[in-house]
Every structure is written in structure tokens, then in C-alpha cells.
Coordinates of C-alpha atoms and ligand atoms in Angstrom, one line a residue:
X190 CA -0.1 0.1 0.0
X191 CA 1.1 3.4 -0.7
X192 CA 2.7 5.2 2.3
X193 CA 1.5 8.5 4.0
X194 CA 3.4 11.5 2.6
X195 CA 3.7 15.1 2.2
X196 CA 4.1 16.9 -1.1
X197 CA 4.5 20.3 -2.3
X198 CA 2.0 21.9 -4.7
X199 CA 2.8 22.7 -8.2
X200 CA 4.3 26.3 -8.5
X201 CA 1.2 27.5 -10.2
X202 CA -1.2 26.1 -7.8
X203 CA 0.5 28.1 -5.0
X204 CA 0.2 31.3 -7.3
X205 CA -3.6 30.5 -7.8
X206 CA -4.2 29.8 -4.1
X207 CA -2.7 33.1 -3.3
X208 CA -4.7 34.9 -6.1
X209 CA -8.0 33.4 -5.3
X210 CA -7.8 33.8 -1.5
X211 CA -7.0 37.2 -1.6
X212 CA -9.2 38.4 -4.6
X213 CA -12.3 36.5 -3.6
X214 CA -12.7 38.0 -0.2
X215 CA -15.7 39.8 -1.1
X216 CA -17.4 36.9 -2.8
X217 CA -16.2 34.2 -0.5
X218 CA -19.6 32.6 -0.4
X219 CA -19.1 31.0 -4.0
X220 CA -16.7 28.4 -2.5
X221 CA -20.1 26.4 -2.0
X222 CA -21.1 26.8 -5.6
X223 CA -17.5 25.5 -6.7
X224 CA -17.8 22.7 -4.3
X225 CA -21.2 21.6 -5.4
X226 CA -20.5 22.2 -9.1
X227 CA -17.4 19.7 -8.5
X228 CA -19.7 17.3 -6.8
X229 CA -22.2 17.5 -9.5
X230 CA -19.5 17.1 -12.2
X231 CA -18.5 13.9 -10.4
X232 CA -22.3 12.4 -10.4
X233 CA -22.3 13.2 -14.1
X234 CA -19.1 11.2 -14.6
X235 CA -20.3 8.3 -12.8
X236 CA -23.5 8.3 -14.5
X237 CA -21.7 8.5 -17.7
X238 CA -19.2 5.7 -16.9
X239 CA -21.9 3.4 -15.6
X240 CA -23.5 3.2 -19.0
X241 CA -20.8 0.9 -20.1
X242 CA -19.9 -0.5 -16.5
X243 CA -23.3 -0.7 -14.4
X244 CA -21.6 -2.3 -11.7
X245 CA -20.0 1.1 -10.5
X246 CA -23.5 2.0 -9.3
X247 CA -23.3 -0.7 -6.7
X248 CA -23.8 0.2 -3.1
X249 CA -25.2 3.6 -2.4
X250 CA -28.3 4.1 -4.6
X251 CA -29.5 7.5 -6.1
X252 CA -26.7 9.9 -6.8
X253 CA -26.9 12.9 -4.5
X254 CA -24.9 15.7 -3.0
X255 CA -24.9 16.2 0.8
X256 CA -24.2 19.6 2.6
X257 CA -23.7 19.3 6.3
X258 CA -22.2 21.4 9.2
X259 CA -20.8 21.0 12.7
X260 CA -20.9 23.7 15.2
X261 CA -18.7 22.3 17.6
X262 CA -16.0 21.2 15.1
X263 CA -16.4 24.3 13.1
X264 CA -16.6 22.4 9.8
X265 CA -18.7 22.5 6.6
X266 CA -18.8 19.3 4.4
X267 CA -19.7 18.8 1.0
X268 CA -20.0 15.1 0.1
X269 CA -21.2 13.3 -3.1
X270 CA -21.4 9.9 -4.1
X271 CA -20.0 10.3 -7.6
X272 CA -17.1 9.1 -9.2
X273 CA -14.5 9.7 -6.6
X274 CA -10.7 9.8 -7.3
X275 CA -7.9 7.4 -7.0
X276 CA -4.6 8.3 -5.4
X277 CA -3.2 9.4 -8.6
X278 CA -6.2 11.5 -9.7
X279 CA -6.1 13.2 -6.3
X280 CA -2.5 14.3 -6.9
X281 CA -3.0 15.2 -10.5
X282 CA -6.3 17.3 -9.8
X283 CA -5.7 18.9 -6.4
X284 CA -1.9 19.2 -6.5
X285 CA -1.5 20.6 -10.0
X286 CA -3.6 22.7 -12.0
X287 CA -6.0 20.4 -13.5
X288 CA -8.6 22.7 -15.2
X289 CA -7.7 24.7 -18.2
X290 CA -10.1 27.2 -17.0
X291 CA -8.1 27.8 -13.8
X292 CA -5.0 28.0 -16.0
X293 CA -6.5 30.8 -18.1
X294 CA -7.7 32.4 -14.8
X295 CA -4.0 32.5 -13.7
X296 CA -2.9 33.9 -17.1
X297 CA -5.8 36.8 -17.2
X298 CA -5.0 37.6 -13.6
X299 CA -1.2 38.0 -14.1
X300 CA -2.0 40.0 -17.3
X301 CA -4.7 42.3 -15.7
X302 CA -2.2 42.6 -12.5
X303 CA -5.5 43.1 -10.7
X304 CA -8.1 40.6 -9.6
X305 CA -11.4 42.1 -10.0
X306 CA -14.5 40.2 -9.2
X307 CA -16.1 40.3 -12.7
X308 CA -13.1 38.6 -14.0
X309 CA -13.3 35.9 -11.3
X310 CA -16.9 35.1 -12.0
X311 CA -16.1 34.3 -15.5
X312 CA -13.7 31.6 -14.8
X313 CA -15.0 29.3 -12.0
X314 CA -12.1 29.2 -9.7
X315 CA -12.8 25.7 -8.5
X316 CA -11.5 23.7 -5.7
X317 CA -9.0 26.1 -4.3
X318 CA -11.8 28.6 -3.5
X319 CA -12.4 26.4 -0.4
X320 CA -9.2 28.2 1.1
X321 CA -11.2 31.4 1.1
X322 CA -13.2 30.5 4.2
X323 CA -11.1 27.7 5.4
X324 CA -7.7 27.5 6.9
X325 CA -7.6 23.5 6.5
X326 CA -9.4 21.5 4.0
X327 CA -9.6 17.6 4.2
X328 CA -10.8 15.7 1.3
X329 CA -11.9 12.0 1.7
X330 CA -12.5 10.2 -1.5
X331 CA -12.8 6.7 -3.0
X332 CA -12.8 5.8 -6.8
X333 CA -16.2 4.1 -7.9
X334 CA -15.3 0.4 -8.5
X335 CA -12.3 0.2 -6.1
X336 CA -12.1 -1.4 -2.8
X337 CA -12.9 0.0 0.7
X338 CA -9.3 -0.1 1.4
X339 CA -8.3 2.0 -1.4
X340 CA -9.7 5.5 -0.1
X341 CA -7.5 8.5 0.0
X342 CA -7.2 11.3 2.6
X343 CA -5.9 14.6 1.4
X344 CA -5.3 17.4 3.5
X345 CA -3.8 20.9 3.5
X346 CA -3.5 24.3 5.1
X347 CA -3.4 25.9 1.5
X348 CA 0.1 27.2 2.0
X349 CA 2.4 25.1 -0.2
X350 CA 2.2 21.6 0.9
X351 CA -0.4 18.9 1.1
X352 CA -0.4 15.5 3.0
X353 CA -1.7 12.3 1.6
X354 CA -2.7 9.0 3.1
X355 CA -4.5 5.9 2.2
X356 CA -7.6 5.2 4.5
X357 CA -10.6 2.8 4.7
X358 CA -13.6 4.6 3.3
X359 CA -17.0 2.4 3.3
X360 CA -18.6 4.3 0.4
X361 CA -17.4 5.6 -2.9
X362 CA -17.5 9.1 -3.7
X363 CA -15.9 12.4 -2.2
X364 CA -16.2 14.4 1.1
X365 CA -14.6 17.8 1.1
X366 CA -14.6 19.1 4.7
X367 CA -13.7 22.6 5.4
X368 CA -12.3 23.6 8.8
X369 CA -13.6 27.2 8.8
X370 CA -11.4 30.2 9.7
X371 CA -11.9 32.0 13.1
X372 CA -14.4 34.8 11.6
X373 CA -16.4 32.6 9.1
X374 CA -19.2 31.4 11.7
X375 CA -22.0 32.7 9.2
X376 CA -21.4 29.3 7.3
X377 CA -22.3 27.2 10.4
X378 CA -25.8 28.4 10.0
X379 CA -28.3 26.0 8.3
X380 CA -30.4 28.8 7.0
X381 CA -27.5 30.5 5.5
X382 CA -26.3 27.4 3.7
X383 CA -29.6 26.8 2.3
X384 CA -30.1 30.1 0.9
X385 CA -26.7 30.0 -0.7
X386 CA -27.7 26.6 -2.2
X387 CA -30.8 28.0 -3.7
X388 CA -29.2 31.0 -4.9
X389 CA -26.5 29.3 -6.8
X390 CA -27.1 25.8 -7.2
X391 CA -30.7 25.3 -7.6
X392 CA -30.6 23.9 -10.8
X393 CA -28.0 21.4 -10.4
X394 CA -29.7 18.2 -11.7
X395 CA -28.9 16.1 -8.7
X396 CA -30.6 16.4 -5.2
X397 CA -28.6 18.7 -2.8
X398 CA -29.6 17.6 0.8
X399 CA -29.2 19.1 4.1
X400 CA -30.0 17.7 7.6
X401 CA -33.5 18.6 8.5
X402 CA -33.6 21.1 11.6
X403 CA -35.4 20.7 14.6
X404 CA -35.5 23.7 17.0
X405 CA -32.6 25.2 15.1
X406 CA -30.4 22.1 15.5
X407 CA -29.5 19.7 12.7
X408 CA -31.2 16.1 13.0
X409 CA -30.2 12.9 11.3
X410 CA -33.0 13.2 8.7
X411 CA -32.0 14.5 5.2
X412 CA -34.0 16.8 3.0
X413 CA -33.5 18.0 -0.4
X414 CA -33.2 21.7 -0.7
X415 CA -32.8 22.5 -4.4
X416 CA -35.1 22.2 -7.4
X417 CA -33.0 19.3 -8.8
X418 CA -34.7 19.2 -12.3
X419 CA -33.1 19.5 -15.6
X420 CA -34.9 22.8 -16.4
X421 CA -34.7 22.6 -20.1
X422 CA -37.0 19.4 -19.8
X423 CA -39.9 21.5 -18.4
X424 CA -42.6 23.0 -20.6
X425 CA -41.9 26.5 -21.4
X426 CA -45.2 27.5 -19.8
X427 CA -44.0 26.4 -16.3
X428 CA -40.7 28.2 -16.6
X429 CA -40.3 31.9 -15.4
X430 CA -37.8 34.4 -16.3
X431 CA -36.2 33.9 -13.0
X432 CA -35.8 30.3 -13.6
X433 CA -34.3 31.0 -16.9
X434 CA -31.7 33.6 -15.4
X435 CA -30.7 31.3 -12.3
X436 CA -30.3 28.3 -14.7
X437 CA -28.0 30.6 -16.8
X438 CA -26.0 31.6 -13.8
X439 CA -25.7 27.8 -12.8
X440 CA -24.1 27.1 -16.2
X441 CA -21.0 29.0 -14.8
X442 CA -18.9 31.7 -16.2
X443 CA -21.2 34.5 -15.6
X444 CA -22.5 36.3 -12.5
X445 CA -24.6 38.7 -14.6
X446 CA -28.1 38.2 -15.9
X447 CA -28.2 36.7 -19.5
X448 CA -29.4 39.2 -22.3
X449 CA -31.8 36.9 -24.0
X450 CA -32.4 33.1 -24.6
X451 CA -34.4 30.8 -26.8
X452 CA -35.7 27.5 -25.7
X453 CA -37.0 24.9 -28.1
X454 CA -38.0 21.4 -28.2
X455 CA -38.0 19.6 -31.6
X456 CA -40.1 16.4 -32.1
X457 CA -39.8 14.3 -35.2
X458 CA -37.5 11.5 -36.4
X459 CA -34.9 13.4 -34.7
X460 CA -35.7 14.8 -31.3
X461 CA -34.0 17.4 -29.1
X462 CA -34.1 20.2 -26.9
X463 CA -32.1 23.6 -27.1
X464 CA -31.7 26.2 -24.5
X465 CA -29.4 28.8 -25.6
X466 CA -28.4 32.0 -24.2
X467 CA -26.8 35.3 -25.2
X468 CA -25.0 36.9 -22.3
X469 CA -25.0 40.7 -21.6
X470 CA -21.3 41.2 -21.3
X471 CA -18.3 39.7 -23.3
X472 CA -16.2 37.4 -21.5
X473 CA -12.6 38.3 -20.7
X474 CA -11.2 35.9 -23.3
X475 CA -13.8 36.2 -26.2
X476 CA -11.4 37.3 -28.7
X477 CA -9.2 34.4 -27.9
X478 CA -12.1 32.1 -28.1
X479 CA -11.5 31.0 -31.7
X480 CA -8.2 29.3 -31.0
X481 CA -8.7 28.4 -27.3
X482 CA -10.7 25.4 -26.2
X483 CA -14.6 26.7 -26.2
X484 CA -16.8 26.2 -23.4
X485 CA -20.1 27.2 -22.6
X486 CA -22.4 24.6 -24.6
X487 CA -23.3 21.4 -22.6
X488 CA -24.4 18.3 -24.5
X489 CA -26.8 16.0 -23.0
X490 CA -28.2 12.9 -24.2
X491 CA -31.5 11.9 -22.6
X492 CA -30.5 14.1 -19.6
X493 CA -27.1 12.5 -19.1
X494 CA -24.4 15.0 -19.3
X495 CA -22.0 13.9 -22.0
X496 CA -19.4 16.8 -22.5
X497 CA -18.9 20.4 -23.4
X498 CA -19.4 20.5 -27.1
X499 CA -19.4 24.0 -27.8
X500 CA -17.0 23.5 -30.8
X501 CA -19.1 20.6 -32.3
X502 CA -22.5 22.6 -31.9
X503 CA -21.6 26.2 -32.7
X504 CA -19.6 27.7 -35.4
X505 CA -16.8 30.0 -34.0
X506 CA -18.5 33.2 -34.7
X507 CA -21.4 32.3 -32.2
X508 CA -18.8 31.3 -29.5
X509 CA -20.6 33.6 -27.1
X510 CA -23.6 31.6 -26.8
X511 CA -24.0 29.5 -23.7
X512 CA -26.5 26.9 -22.9
X513 CA -27.7 23.3 -23.2
X514 CA -28.5 20.9 -26.1
X515 CA -30.2 17.6 -24.9
X516 CA -30.6 15.0 -27.9
X517 CA -32.7 11.9 -27.7
X518 CA -31.4 9.9 -30.5
X519 CA -27.6 9.9 -30.2
X520 CA -25.8 6.8 -28.8
X521 CA -24.8 7.5 -25.0
X522 CA -21.3 6.1 -25.8
X523 CA -20.8 8.8 -28.2
X524 CA -17.2 10.1 -28.3
X525 CA -15.8 13.5 -29.6
X526 CA -14.3 11.9 -32.6
X527 CA -17.9 10.4 -33.4
X528 CA -19.5 13.7 -32.9
X529 CA -17.3 15.6 -35.3
X530 CA -18.5 13.3 -38.1
X531 CA -22.1 12.9 -37.2
X532 CA -24.8 13.9 -39.3
X533 CA -27.5 14.2 -36.8
X534 CA -25.2 16.5 -35.0
X535 CA -24.8 18.5 -38.0
X536 CA -28.4 19.0 -38.2
X537 CA -28.7 20.2 -34.6
X538 CA -25.9 22.6 -35.2
X539 CA -27.6 24.1 -38.2
X540 CA -30.7 24.3 -35.9
X541 CA -28.7 26.0 -33.3
X542 CA -27.4 28.6 -35.6
X543 CA -30.9 29.2 -37.0
X544 CA -32.2 29.7 -33.3
X545 CA -29.6 32.1 -32.4
X546 CA -29.9 34.2 -35.5
X547 CA -33.6 34.2 -35.1
X548 CA -33.1 35.4 -31.4
X549 CA -30.8 38.3 -32.6
X550 CA -33.3 39.3 -35.3
X551 CA -36.1 39.3 -32.8
X552 CA -34.0 41.6 -30.5
X553 CA -33.1 43.9 -33.6
X554 CA -36.9 44.1 -34.4
X555 CA -38.6 44.3 -31.1
X556 CA -35.9 45.3 -28.4
X557 CA -33.6 48.0 -29.9
X558 CA -31.9 48.6 -26.4
X559 CA -31.0 44.9 -25.9
X560 CA -29.9 44.8 -29.6
X561 CA -27.8 47.8 -28.9
X562 CA -26.2 45.9 -26.0
X563 CA -25.8 42.9 -27.8
X564 CA -24.0 44.7 -30.9
X565 CA -21.7 46.4 -28.4
X566 CA -20.8 43.2 -26.8
X567 CA -20.8 40.8 -29.7
X568 CA -20.9 42.7 -33.1
X569 CA -17.4 42.4 -34.0
X570 CA -17.5 38.4 -33.3
X571 CA -20.9 38.2 -35.5
X572 CA -19.0 40.0 -38.5
X573 CA -16.7 36.9 -38.4
X574 CA -19.9 35.0 -39.6
X575 CA -20.1 37.1 -42.7
X576 CA -16.7 35.4 -44.0
X577 CA -17.3 31.9 -42.4
X578 CA -20.9 31.0 -42.9
X579 CA -21.8 31.4 -46.7
X580 CA -25.2 29.6 -46.1
X581 CA -26.3 32.6 -43.8
X582 CA -24.3 35.5 -45.0
X583 CA -27.2 37.6 -46.2
X584 CA -28.9 36.9 -42.8
X585 CA -26.0 38.1 -40.8
X586 CA -25.3 40.9 -43.1
X587 CA -28.8 42.2 -42.3
X588 CA -27.9 42.4 -38.7
X589 CA -24.8 44.4 -39.0
X590 CA -24.8 48.0 -37.8
X591 CA -22.5 50.8 -38.8
X592 CA -21.6 54.3 -38.1
X593 CA -22.4 56.6 -41.2
X594 CA -22.0 60.0 -42.5
X595 CA -26.0 60.2 -41.8
X596 CA -25.7 58.3 -38.6
X597 CA -25.3 59.2 -34.9
X598 CA -21.6 60.1 -34.7
X599 CA -19.4 57.1 -33.8
X600 CA -22.6 54.9 -32.8
X601 CA -23.0 52.0 -35.0
X602 CA -26.7 51.9 -35.6
X603 CA -27.1 52.0 -39.2
X604 CA -28.0 48.8 -41.0
X605 CA -27.7 48.0 -44.8
X606 CA -31.4 48.3 -45.2
X607 CA -31.5 51.4 -43.6
X608 CA -28.8 52.7 -46.0
X609 CA -30.7 51.2 -49.1
X610 CA -33.8 52.8 -48.0
X611 CA -32.0 56.2 -48.2
X612 CA -30.5 55.8 -51.5
X613 CA -30.9 58.3 -54.3
X614 CA -32.7 57.3 -57.4
X615 CA -30.4 55.5 -59.5
X616 CA -27.7 54.9 -56.9
X617 CA -26.7 51.1 -57.2
X618 CA -23.8 51.1 -54.8
X619 CA -23.4 51.1 -51.0
X620 CA -20.3 53.3 -50.4
X621 CA -18.0 52.9 -47.4
X622 CA -14.8 54.1 -46.1
X623 CA -12.5 52.1 -43.8
X624 CA -9.9 53.5 -41.6
X625 CA -8.1 53.0 -38.1
X626 CA -10.3 55.1 -36.1
X627 CA -13.9 56.6 -36.4
X628 CA -12.4 60.0 -36.3
X629 CA -10.2 59.1 -39.2
X630 CA -13.0 57.7 -41.2
X631 CA -15.3 60.7 -40.6
X632 CA -12.8 63.3 -41.3
X633 CA -11.3 61.8 -44.5
X634 CA -11.1 64.1 -47.4
X635 CA -12.3 61.1 -49.6
X636 CA -15.8 62.0 -48.1
X637 CA -15.9 65.5 -49.7
X638 CA -17.4 64.7 -53.0
X639 CA -19.8 62.4 -51.5
X640 CA -21.0 65.1 -49.1
X641 CA -21.4 67.7 -51.7
X642 CA -23.6 65.2 -53.7
X643 CA -25.5 64.0 -50.5
X644 CA -24.3 60.6 -50.8
X645 CA -24.3 58.5 -47.7
X646 CA -21.1 56.7 -46.7
X647 CA -20.8 54.1 -44.1
X648 CA -17.8 54.8 -41.8
X649 CA -15.8 51.6 -40.8
X650 CA -13.0 51.4 -38.4
X651 CA -13.2 48.2 -36.4
X652 CA -10.3 46.0 -36.9
X653 CA -12.1 43.2 -38.5
X654 CA -14.1 45.3 -41.1
X655 CA -11.5 45.2 -43.9
X656 CA -11.3 41.6 -43.7
X657 CA -15.1 41.1 -43.4
X658 CA -15.6 43.3 -46.6
X659 CA -13.6 41.0 -48.6
X660 CA -16.7 38.6 -48.4
X661 CA -19.3 41.2 -48.4
X662 CA -19.1 42.6 -51.8
X663 CA -22.7 42.7 -52.5
X664 CA -26.1 43.0 -50.4
X665 CA -29.6 43.0 -51.7
X666 CA -28.2 43.2 -55.2
X667 CA -26.5 46.5 -54.5
X668 CA -22.4 46.4 -54.6
X669 CA -20.4 47.5 -51.7
X670 CA -17.5 49.7 -52.5
X671 CA -14.9 51.5 -50.9
X672 CA -15.0 55.3 -51.6
X673 CA -11.2 55.4 -51.8
X674 CA -11.2 52.9 -54.8
X675 CA -11.4 53.3 -58.5
X676 CA -13.5 55.7 -60.4
X677 CA -16.4 57.9 -59.0
X678 CA -19.9 57.6 -60.4
X679 CA -20.1 60.8 -62.4
X680 CA -23.0 62.4 -64.4
X681 CA -22.5 63.9 -67.7
X682 CA -21.9 67.4 -66.5
X683 CA -19.4 66.4 -63.9
X684 CA -17.4 64.3 -66.5
X685 CA -17.1 67.3 -68.8
X686 CA -16.0 69.6 -66.2
X687 CA -13.4 66.9 -65.1
X688 CA -12.1 66.5 -68.6
X689 CA -11.6 70.1 -68.9
X690 CA -9.9 70.6 -65.6
X691 CA -7.7 67.7 -66.5
X692 CA -6.5 69.2 -69.6
X693 CA -5.9 72.6 -68.0
X694 CA -4.0 70.8 -65.2
X695 CA -1.7 68.7 -67.4
X696 CA 1.5 70.5 -67.0
X697 CA 1.1 70.5 -63.2
X698 CA 0.0 66.9 -63.1
X699 CA 3.4 66.1 -65.3
X700 CA 5.5 68.1 -62.6
X701 CA 4.0 66.3 -59.7
X702 CA 4.5 62.9 -61.3
X703 CA 8.1 64.0 -61.9
X704 CA 8.5 65.1 -58.2
X705 CA 6.8 62.1 -56.6
X706 CA 8.5 59.5 -59.0
X707 CA 8.2 55.7 -57.9
X708 CA 6.1 56.7 -54.8
X709 CA 2.8 57.0 -56.9
X710 CA 1.7 55.2 -59.9
X711 CA -0.3 58.0 -61.2
X712 CA -1.3 61.6 -60.6
X713 CA -4.9 62.5 -61.6
X714 CA -7.5 65.2 -61.5
X715 CA -10.2 64.0 -59.3
X716 CA -13.9 64.8 -58.7
X717 CA -13.3 63.4 -55.1
X718 CA -12.6 66.7 -53.7
X719 CA -14.5 70.0 -53.1
X720 CA -12.4 71.7 -50.4
X721 CA -9.1 69.7 -49.9
X722 CA -6.1 70.2 -52.7
X723 CA -5.1 66.7 -52.9
X724 CA -5.7 63.1 -51.7
X725 CA -4.3 59.6 -52.1
X726 CA -6.6 57.2 -53.9
X727 CA -6.3 53.5 -54.7
X728 CA -7.0 51.7 -57.9
X729 CA -9.8 49.0 -57.9
X730 CA -7.5 46.2 -57.1
X731 CA -5.4 47.7 -54.4
X732 CA -5.4 46.8 -50.7
X733 CA -6.7 49.6 -48.4
X734 CA -4.0 51.1 -46.7
X735 CA -4.7 50.1 -43.3
X736 CA -5.3 46.4 -44.2
X737 CA -1.8 46.4 -45.9
X738 CA -0.5 47.7 -42.5
X739 CA -2.3 45.1 -40.6
X740 CA -0.7 42.5 -42.9
X741 CA 2.7 44.1 -42.5
X742 CA 2.2 43.9 -38.7
X743 CA 1.2 40.4 -38.9
X744 CA 4.6 39.6 -40.7
X745 CA 3.3 39.4 -44.4
Ligands
LIG127 P1 -12.6 22.2 -12.6 O1 -14.0 21.8 -11.9 O2 -12.8 23.2 -13.4 O3 -12.0 21.1 -13.3 P2 -11.8 22.5 -9.9 O4 -10.5 23.2 -9.4 O5 -13.1 22.7 -9.5 O6 -11.6 22.6 -11.4 O7 -11.5 20.8 -9.7 C1 -10.3 20.4 -10.1 C2 -10.5 18.8 -10.4 O8 -10.5 17.9 -9.2 C3 -11.7 18.4 -11.2 O9 -11.6 18.5 -12.5 C4 -11.8 16.9 -10.8 O10 -11.2 16.2 -11.4 C5 -11.4 16.9 -9.3 N1 -12.4 16.9 -8.3 C6 -12.8 18.0 -7.5 N2 -13.8 18.0 -6.9 C7 -14.3 16.3 -7.1 C8 -15.2 15.6 -6.6 N3 -16.2 16.2 -5.6 N4 -15.2 14.6 -7.1 C9 -14.3 14.0 -8.1 N5 -13.3 14.9 -8.6 C10 -13.3 16.0 -8.0
LIG128 MG1 -15.0 22.9 -10.5

């Protein structure tokens, strides 16, 4: 048998412990949410593994999570009868940084140099949050399917070392015992723990039980304190907005209310339920999401949690969406490899995209304020869809909003349909300008001729715009064109005036070309300007200057 021993935490764990215990001080109660969420994950894992090995469920019956407290010993205990951990797993999971979320948390914290609560809420800081309220934590755990003698006791004061011992444990699963710090007596009250469970963990799909109380003292009898139902399986008519919001928060990664959601049940030769949310704020690492592992969409099959499948179920440009997909007809032993080439899943994915676009359209139509919030948070992410999702390009383009020479300053409120609705008779082009900043776009001399003629120009200054425009050359039968490129549309009178001006200016043009030499390809008389004497222009096939600069910066 493995001997008792003392080990050091991996250096990064010590760092996380320090950050978490110091920065979570004003949100210390979330330790309970984190421990319950781990217990629930452990029950999910056991249920999943028991599909192939039913014998793992032997012994204690129904999966559940028990929260109890002991006033004398000053402990709070969270116990589950889930999968449990072997000695190796304890070392790997509690002694090193097991979760990629925690790793990213650490990176973000060191980058920000400050640990604000908003940031913390998005990560899920996990097991180590126990040390915010406890000065000693004991974990007793036994892996499902192993013998009673193979239990493990892990103990630490969270200061750099932990002790490990093999112990006898009658039941599988994990108990986390928190020895509370001197001033944390609040958590030794039943009503306090109950209200925290209802606040943060009501929608955990397993029963969370606490000892029934009599005359303010805990008894030996257990009662379930959470709702313990899979919310998405209930009929919509039975779910209130508050239920949706608290379920959203139980999905993790966000303390704030969701902006909007869409809940649908599809019945047919393929049946499934989707409950998809749009957050009201972008997460810290949204822009990294494309290359990072993506989280936030949970795949269930017949109410059994299978895996986080955001990458399989949502295209990258909708990576801000959170929620649940529950499919009835997929095999329970499905793997990620199978999912990647599964036709049924392809269809569910297409349905998710459609539901989300429907939802955003509905916001645009009926709830302008919410839509504005959405656009501010996720507009630039959605723009990626113009490039990536050919099938839905027109739908996505319809949702785009821009600043414009006829809009409200820098605010992005003008849609392509608004623009088309205001076009002059005979105008067949949607004009835009791109620049590094809104001020540079709005102040560009390129706009003078358009202003003089009363033609609206969209002002684009987001980094992604130029890339997106490469895929958005037409909308509703109208060409999109950069004002800085090629010939301007001139009427007869203009053309004549320009020809005359060009003739008169010939000697000047020749002189300028000589002076500028290789730096320009041509010097021309232009109809673009009304006030400024000169400007730089591009031919039709040239790259816009700030795209050229972006590419140079990227090393091309
Ligand atoms: P995360 O839950 O994001 O993976 P945590 O810090 O909360 O990160 O937990 C670290 C790891 O410890 C988990 O991934 C899991 O493997 C293990 N673990 C924690 N609590 C339990 C538990 N109650 N039962 C089984 N394993 C657990
Ligand atoms: Mg966790």
C-alpha cells in the first residue's frame, strides 16, 4: 500500500491559491457553488461511466450531494457519491492545475495585474476557493469500482504543501471537509447554507440535501433543498424568467443576467431540446475563443451530461452563446471523434445557428436597447460569420450595424437596409470608407465629393471590417464599394468639367509625377474633393492602406 506522505503543490497552484484567497474576499460564498459544482460533475461522470459499467453504481443508490455542518468542530462538509478519485487522480487534480479554466484564470490575472470580481466570476475558480473560508481542507475520496481499503485522505492548509494518506472508506465518492477560519461562523448556520444553495445551485440536476432542522439544530434526517430538475426538460409555460436567469448562472462563467434566450423542443424522427443564451457582457477571453478550447455549451443525451461540445455544436462566430443541447437519439457512448462526423449533430448544429440568428433578429426588431447591448458586446464577433458562414451570409449582413455620415456620430446604428432605404434614385452602390479610427474615417477628405452630392457613406473603423468586407461585396443586389477605390460615379456635366480640368492641369500633373516619381503610380485630376487640394486614392484592385499595414504587422 502507498505510504503516507507530504508533497509540495505545483508552483502554479501556490500562485492560484494566493490570488484566489486574496481576490475572492468579497465573494467568499462562491466556494459553496464551486464545491457543489465539482460534486455534480462527479455524479455526471459516474452516471456516464456506468453506462458501460453498470456495476460502478453498486452500493449507495441514487446520486446525490450532501451539505452538512458541525458547529462544535467548526466544519462544513460537501459530500457526493459520484465518481471519486484514486490516489493518482487526487495528486493530479488537487496538487497541480487540472482545469484549463483555472490556467486561463491565472494567465488573465497576471496579465491584468488586478483581480477584480467580474473577472473571477467568468472563470470558475474551482476547488481552491475552499481556502477562502477554510484554513484547513480535508478531502476523503474513493474511486467508484475500487475496494474500501483504497480510499484516500488529502489534507492541506493551502500554504504550499499537502499530506496524502491511504484510508479505509466504506462508500465511493468524495467528501470535502472545510475547517472554517475563525471569523467565518456565518457558514455554520443551516439557513445561510440553504439560501446559498438556492441562490447558486438550485438547478444542479442532482438532489442537494441538508439535515432537516428541529429547534434550530440539525437532525439525522436528510431533506432535499434544491429544485434538482433539468430545467430545459420542463414545458416553457412552467418556467419563469427568474428560473431561466438562475439556470443561466448555474451554467457558470457569468454572475450577470443573460441578455436573452431561446428554448425549443424539436419532435420528429430526430428529437432534441435546445436552450441557448446570449450573455449581456463579453467574457474576458472572447477574442481568444477562436483558438482556445471553447466552453459554454453542454451536450446531454437523454438528460445524461456527455461533454462540453461548444466546438461541435456552434460555429466559431457564435462562440459567445451559452446553454444546453439535449438530444434523444444519439448513442450514449458517443465520443468526440464520433461527434465531429455525425450527420444528426450537423443538423442540430444548423438548428442552433438558426435559433440564435432568429433570436438576434427578434432583438433587432422588437428590443432595440437589448440589441444595442448585444451589438456592443458581440457585433465584432458576429461579423466573422459574414466570412465563415456562406449559407447565412445575407441573414448576418442584415444584422450588421455601422456608423455613417448620416448616422449618430460614432454609434453603430445604421443597417444596410437603412442605407438602401435612403439611397438616391439611380444609386446602385453602397459606399463605405475604412480607417483605423472613427475620427479618421469621418474626417477623411475622400468623403468631400460624397457630402457635396448628398451620398451617404458608411464609416468603418473596427479591425475586423476590412477582412469582413472581402466577403461582403454585395448586399440585396447592391455592390459595396470603398470610396477610396477606382472611379467615382459621375454624371455627364461632372465628366465634362473633369475632362476640362484635367486638360488645364496637364503641365502641373506632369511636374508632380516627376517630383513624386516611384512613390505613386499616377497623378490624376479627381472629382473626389471639394475643399482639400489633394488626396491619396487606390485603384480598384489595391489593398486598403490600413489592411496593408495590418498584414505588415502580422509579418506578411
Ligand atoms: P474544474 O472543476 O474546473 O475542473 P476544480 O478546481 O473545481 O476545476 O477541480 C479540479 C479537479 O478536481 C476536477 O476537474 C476533478 O477532476 C477533481 N475534483 C474536484 N472535486 C471533485 C469531486 N467532488 N469528485 C471527484 N473529482 C473532483
Ligand atoms: Mg470545478
